[in-house]
Every structure is written in C-alpha cells, then in structure tokens.
Short mmCIF file of C-alpha atoms in Angstrom, two decimals:
data_model
loop_
_atom_site.label_atom_id
_atom_site.label_comp_id
_atom_site.label_asym_id
_atom_site.label_seq_id
_atom_site.Cartn_x
_atom_site.Cartn_y
_atom_site.Cartn_z
CA MET A 1 -4.39 6.78 -28.69
CA ASP A 2 -3.43 4.60 -31.67
CA VAL A 3 -0.37 3.34 -29.75
CA ALA A 4 -2.42 2.60 -26.60
CA PRO A 5 -4.93 -0.18 -27.43
CA ILE A 6 -8.07 -0.70 -25.38
CA GLU A 7 -7.89 -3.51 -22.85
CA ILE A 8 -11.04 -4.98 -21.28
CA TYR A 9 -11.00 -7.37 -18.32
CA VAL A 10 -13.14 -9.10 -15.73
CA GLN A 11 -11.64 -9.85 -12.32
CA GLY A 12 -12.87 -11.70 -9.27
CA ARG A 13 -11.32 -11.61 -5.79
CA TYR A 14 -11.98 -13.25 -2.42
CA ASP A 15 -10.88 -11.92 0.98
CA SER A 16 -10.12 -14.96 3.12
CA ASP A 17 -9.78 -12.91 6.35
CA ASN A 18 -13.11 -11.04 6.19
CA ASN A 19 -15.27 -13.21 3.88
CA PHE A 20 -15.62 -10.50 1.25
CA GLY A 21 -15.98 -11.31 -2.44
CA GLN A 22 -15.61 -8.83 -5.27
CA ILE A 23 -16.11 -8.87 -9.02
CA VAL A 24 -15.29 -5.95 -11.31
CA LEU A 25 -15.30 -5.04 -14.99
CA GLY A 26 -12.51 -2.75 -16.16
CA THR A 27 -11.27 -1.02 -19.27
CA LYS A 28 -8.15 1.02 -19.93
CA ARG A 29 -5.73 2.17 -22.58
CA ALA A 30 -2.60 0.04 -22.16
CA MET A 31 0.41 1.17 -24.16
CA PRO A 32 2.78 -1.73 -25.04
CA VAL A 33 5.87 0.22 -24.00
CA PHE A 34 8.26 -2.72 -24.43
CA ASP A 35 7.21 -3.16 -28.06
CA LEU A 36 7.62 0.56 -28.71
CA LEU A 37 10.77 1.03 -26.60
CA PRO A 38 12.66 -2.30 -26.45
CA GLN A 39 15.38 -0.75 -24.27
CA VAL A 40 12.98 -0.63 -21.30
CA SER A 41 12.27 -3.67 -19.12
CA ALA A 42 9.68 -6.20 -20.29
CA ASP A 43 7.48 -5.64 -17.22
CA SER A 44 7.18 -1.88 -17.81
CA TYR A 45 3.66 -0.56 -18.36
CA PHE A 46 1.87 2.67 -19.28
CA ASP A 47 -1.87 2.67 -18.51
CA MET A 48 -4.29 5.58 -18.89
CA LEU A 49 -8.01 6.30 -18.83
CA HIS A 50 -8.62 3.35 -16.50
CA ILE A 51 -12.27 2.82 -15.53
CA VAL A 52 -13.46 0.03 -13.23
CA VAL A 53 -16.95 -0.75 -11.87
CA GLY A 54 -18.12 -3.68 -9.80
CA ILE A 55 -19.72 -5.11 -6.68
CA GLN A 56 -18.31 -6.21 -3.33
CA PHE A 57 -20.22 -8.97 -1.48
CA ASP A 58 -20.24 -9.26 2.31
CA GLU A 59 -21.02 -12.88 3.14
CA GLU A 60 -21.63 -12.21 6.84
CA THR A 61 -24.29 -9.51 6.35
CA ASN A 62 -25.54 -10.56 2.88
CA LYS A 63 -25.04 -6.97 1.68
CA GLU A 64 -23.46 -5.62 -1.48
CA ARG A 65 -21.53 -2.40 -2.09
CA PHE A 66 -20.85 -0.62 -5.35
CA ARG A 67 -17.11 -0.32 -6.10
CA TYR A 68 -15.35 1.79 -8.73
CA ARG A 69 -12.02 3.22 -9.85
CA LEU A 70 -11.11 6.13 -12.12
CA THR A 71 -7.48 6.70 -13.16
CA ALA A 72 -6.03 9.27 -15.53
CA LEU A 73 -2.49 7.83 -15.68
CA ASP A 74 -0.50 5.06 -14.00
CA THR A 75 2.90 4.01 -15.32
CA GLU A 76 5.96 2.11 -14.17
CA ILE A 77 8.94 2.09 -16.51
CA GLN A 78 12.46 0.80 -15.99
CA LYS A 79 15.48 1.46 -18.14
CA THR A 80 18.66 0.19 -16.51
CA PRO A 81 19.95 1.48 -14.14
CA TRP A 82 16.78 3.37 -13.09
CA GLY A 83 13.11 2.60 -12.53
CA THR A 84 10.26 5.07 -12.04
CA HIS A 85 6.58 4.89 -11.12
CA PHE A 86 4.25 7.84 -11.69
CA THR A 87 0.53 8.12 -10.90
CA PHE A 88 -1.78 11.04 -11.66
CA LEU A 89 -5.41 11.29 -10.53
CA ASP A 90 -6.12 7.74 -9.38
CA TYR A 91 -9.31 7.42 -7.28
CA ASN A 92 -9.64 3.79 -6.23
CA GLU A 93 -12.44 2.14 -4.24
CA THR A 94 -11.68 -1.34 -5.59
CA GLY A 95 -8.50 -2.01 -3.60
CA LEU A 96 -7.94 -3.60 -0.21
CA GLU A 97 -8.60 -0.27 1.50
CA ASP A 98 -12.07 1.24 1.39
CA LEU A 99 -10.55 4.22 -0.46
CA TRP A 100 -7.11 5.03 -1.79
CA ALA A 101 -6.70 8.07 -4.05
CA ASP A 102 -3.25 9.09 -5.31
CA TRP A 103 -3.70 12.60 -6.70
CA VAL A 104 -0.03 12.64 -7.69
CA ALA A 105 2.59 10.05 -6.75
CA LEU A 106 6.20 9.46 -7.77
CA SER A 107 8.64 6.63 -7.07
CA VAL A 108 12.26 6.54 -8.27
CA GLY A 109 15.14 4.15 -7.68
CA PRO A 110 17.70 1.73 -9.15
CA GLY A 111 16.58 -1.12 -11.38
CA PHE A 112 18.31 -3.85 -13.38
CA ASN A 113 17.28 -6.66 -15.72
CA PHE A 114 19.15 -9.78 -16.82
CA GLY A 115 18.66 -12.76 -19.08
CA ALA A 116 18.31 -13.87 -22.68
CA GLU A 117 16.43 -12.22 -25.55
CA LYS A 118 13.04 -13.71 -24.67
CA THR A 119 13.44 -14.47 -20.95
CA ARG A 120 14.14 -11.58 -18.59
CA PHE A 121 14.66 -11.35 -14.82
CA ILE A 122 14.02 -7.85 -13.47
CA ILE A 123 14.58 -6.23 -10.07
CA ARG A 124 14.16 -2.66 -8.79
CA ALA A 125 13.82 -0.71 -5.56
CA MET A 126 12.30 2.78 -5.34
CA GLY A 127 11.68 5.55 -2.85
CA HIS A 128 8.16 6.96 -2.87
CA ALA A 129 6.33 10.23 -2.17
CA ALA A 130 2.70 11.17 -2.86
CA PHE A 131 -0.20 13.47 -2.09
CA ASN A 132 -3.25 11.33 -1.46
CA THR A 133 -6.57 10.71 0.24
CA TYR A 134 -7.32 7.45 2.03
CA ARG A 135 -9.83 5.65 4.23
CA PHE A 136 -8.97 2.19 5.53
CA GLY A 137 -12.67 1.52 6.23
CA GLU A 138 -14.36 0.47 9.48
CA ILE A 139 -16.10 -2.36 7.63
CA VAL A 140 -13.04 -4.05 6.15
CA PHE A 141 -10.64 -3.02 8.94
CA SER A 142 -12.98 -3.27 11.93
CA ASP A 143 -10.14 -3.97 14.41
CA LEU A 144 -8.81 -0.43 13.90
CA GLY A 145 -11.96 1.09 15.37
CA ASP A 146 -13.57 4.43 14.52
CA PRO A 147 -10.39 6.08 13.14
CA ALA A 148 -10.45 3.63 10.23
CA GLY A 149 -13.75 5.07 9.02
CA GLU A 150 -12.47 8.63 8.61
CA THR A 151 -11.39 10.00 5.22
CA ARG A 152 -8.03 11.76 5.47
CA THR A 153 -5.93 13.76 3.02
CA GLY A 154 -2.20 14.40 3.27
CA GLY A 155 1.19 13.15 2.20
CA SER A 156 2.68 9.69 2.15
CA PHE A 157 6.23 8.45 1.83
CA GLY A 158 7.99 5.12 1.86
CA GLY A 159 9.57 2.60 -0.48
CA SER A 160 8.82 -0.30 -2.78
CA ALA A 161 10.55 -3.29 -4.36
CA ARG A 162 9.73 -5.30 -7.50
CA VAL A 163 10.94 -8.68 -8.78
CA SER A 164 9.70 -10.00 -12.15
CA LEU A 165 10.29 -12.98 -14.40
CA VAL A 166 9.08 -12.46 -17.97
CA VAL A 167 8.95 -14.79 -20.96
CA ILE A 168 8.08 -12.27 -23.65
CA ASP A 169 4.69 -12.83 -25.32
CA ARG A 170 4.12 -15.87 -23.06
CA PHE A 171 3.84 -15.03 -19.37
CA LEU A 172 4.86 -12.67 -16.57
CA ILE A 173 5.11 -13.25 -12.84
CA ARG A 174 5.78 -10.23 -10.66
CA GLY A 175 6.07 -9.81 -6.91
CA GLY A 176 6.01 -6.44 -5.20
CA TYR A 177 6.29 -4.97 -1.71
CA ASP A 178 5.12 -1.45 -0.82
CA LEU A 179 5.52 0.37 2.50
CA ARG A 180 3.76 3.70 3.13
CA TRP A 181 3.79 6.06 6.11
CA LEU A 182 0.86 8.48 6.06
CA THR A 183 1.10 12.02 7.40
CA ALA A 184 -2.68 12.32 7.81
CA GLY A 185 -4.03 10.24 10.66
CA PRO A 186 -2.81 8.92 14.01
CA ASP A 187 0.50 7.13 13.32
CA ALA A 188 -0.99 5.56 10.19
CA ARG A 189 0.93 3.27 7.87
CA LYS A 190 0.32 0.37 5.54
CA ASP A 191 2.43 -2.29 3.92
CA GLN A 192 1.34 -4.58 1.14
CA ILE A 193 2.61 -7.59 -0.78
CA ASP A 194 1.26 -8.22 -4.29
CA VAL A 195 1.88 -11.13 -6.65
CA VAL A 196 0.45 -11.30 -10.16
CA LEU A 197 0.75 -14.00 -12.82
CA LYS A 198 -0.22 -13.14 -16.41
CA ILE A 199 -0.43 -15.73 -19.18
CA GLU A 200 -0.90 -14.82 -22.85
CA ILE A 201 -3.34 -17.14 -24.64
CA GLY A 202 -3.13 -15.51 -28.07
CA ASN A 203 -5.21 -13.31 -30.40
CA GLY A 204 -5.44 -10.60 -27.74
CA TRP A 205 -6.65 -12.90 -24.95
CA GLY A 206 -4.96 -13.48 -21.62
CA ILE A 207 -5.65 -14.83 -18.15
CA PHE A 208 -4.22 -13.68 -14.83
CA GLY A 209 -4.12 -14.59 -11.15
CA THR A 210 -3.48 -12.37 -8.14
CA PHE A 211 -2.50 -12.60 -4.49
CA ALA A 212 -2.32 -9.65 -2.07
CA ARG A 213 -1.72 -9.23 1.64
CA MET A 214 -2.04 -5.84 3.29
CA THR A 215 -1.43 -4.70 6.87
CA ALA A 216 -3.01 -1.42 8.01
CA GLU A 217 -1.88 0.24 11.23
CA MET A 218 -3.26 3.20 13.22
CA SER A 219 -3.26 4.56 16.77
CA ARG A 220 -6.46 4.95 18.76
CA ASP A 221 -7.53 5.92 22.27
CA SER A 222 -8.02 3.10 24.76
CA ALA A 223 -9.38 3.23 28.29
CA THR A 224 -7.04 2.07 31.06
CA GLY A 225 -7.17 2.14 34.83
CA SER A 226 -5.36 5.49 34.85
CA GLY A 227 -7.40 7.09 32.06
CA MET A 228 -7.09 7.15 28.27
CA GLU A 229 -3.94 6.28 26.38
CA LYS A 230 -3.04 5.74 22.77
CA ILE A 231 -2.37 2.22 21.54
CA THR A 232 -1.25 1.07 18.10
CA VAL A 233 -3.56 -1.42 16.40
CA SER A 234 -2.99 -3.31 13.14
CA GLN A 235 -5.08 -5.64 10.99
CA ASP A 236 -4.34 -7.82 7.95
CA ARG A 237 -6.29 -8.61 4.80
CA THR A 238 -5.37 -11.48 2.48
CA THR A 239 -6.99 -11.88 -0.93
CA PHE A 240 -6.79 -14.27 -3.87
CA GLY A 241 -8.20 -13.58 -7.31
CA GLY A 242 -7.99 -13.89 -11.04
CA GLY A 243 -9.63 -13.01 -14.29
CA ILE A 244 -9.53 -12.80 -18.05
CA ARG A 245 -8.64 -9.89 -20.31
CA PHE A 246 -9.00 -9.05 -24.00
CA SER A 247 -7.41 -6.45 -26.26
CA PRO A 248 -9.55 -5.99 -29.41
CA GLY A 249 -7.47 -5.92 -32.57
CA SER A 250 -4.39 -7.47 -30.96
CA SER A 251 -2.69 -10.32 -32.83
CA ASN A 252 -0.33 -11.42 -30.02
#
C-alpha cells in the first residue's frame, strides 16, 4: 500500500438528455505506475480499493437516488507494443447505466507512444471479453421500455480504442471509445465515447473535466397489425462533468 497513495475526489456531472444531475465523493488507492515503471506509457494507471458514494438528482420528478461504486482492482497499462486493461470485482451504480458490474474483464491489443521526454502521444486498440451484470435502467433509458429495467448476467465482448496526449506532471487529455455486445438480453449492446482532461495544480491537488456519450440498444416486442414482432430500439445519454482531487502527502 505504500506505493499506492490514497486519492480523494469530488465529482459533479449533468445529463443534458435526461436532466439528471449527480455528485459523488470517491476515494481509491492510485499507484503511480509511470513513476515506478517509466517504460510504460504515461497514461497507464493502477487503481484499487475504489469506493464512491453520492446522489443522483432527477429534475423532472424532484427525486433523489443513492448511487455508489465498489471496485477491487481496475488497471490499464501499456508497454509498447502492447496495452492491457484488467478489471476485477467492479460494481458500479454511478455510471451512465443504472448498473454495470464487471466481475472479471480483460482487454488486450497493440499500443504505441511517441514524443519527447515530457510530452507523449499515446494510441492503443484492444479486444475485450468480460463476465458481468448490467441493467440499463428504465428511468435513465426509458425509450428502451421494460427490458431496460431487468438485471441480467452474462458475457460481453467487443473492442476499445484510446488516444492520449500527456505533458508529464502537468496535464493529460484522453479520448476513448468502447463497444460491447452483451450475451444476456435481447440483442443488447452499448457503445460509449469518453473524454477526460486532468490538470495538475501542485502539492497533490488536481482538477479534471469529463465528457461522455453512451448509446444503449435492445430489442423489444412491439404490436403490429399482424401481431407482435421484435424491433430494435436505441437511446443516447450525453453528460458533462468535472471535479477536484487530492492525494495527501503528494509533493507533485
């Protein structure tokens, strides 16, 4: 634990499609893998014992919901020419879905980084497989109908891509795209775009901003003149957010 300092953060987020707001408080052990292993890419991370609690606000109904996340291990590390992402026991009710739990997940693929000593440009693409539980949520994905409210467990597979620009000890901007097909559920899939900007202020303090857009897709029964037939329905969520973080004892 001595090489994985505690990180504490507060994050707010607003869903411009559904008029949801959310604010959470989180803490985790965040190992500075680039400082310990300079041969890995500067956007690599190794987080464990991640705990998040917070509240989601529904502006249309004036109701609040308790949100939380518990994660044993989540890491993404790249050492040219390969990148890997591994997740173990991540139960998340703070994401864009109502619930997304990766019990075990692995992504592997080629990755490369370029640039000078302090400024690095990093790219990677990875194939993905996982065993997980999910629920899109009939509240946040109301267009999907009743199937969105069911909790389902099964496998998922797909791919992801990452592009990062890092000025070491100053800032990081990273864009990512993830596509998942889900074996549990009627023709279910999701794809998501994430962008994060992190700026180091100094003495362990930092600020960050986030953007995410997710599309969830499922099949459902629909009445027609000749009876019932399955149709594929999709819905988007777009969110903007940001926050502040602090690592006690850090001198960066």
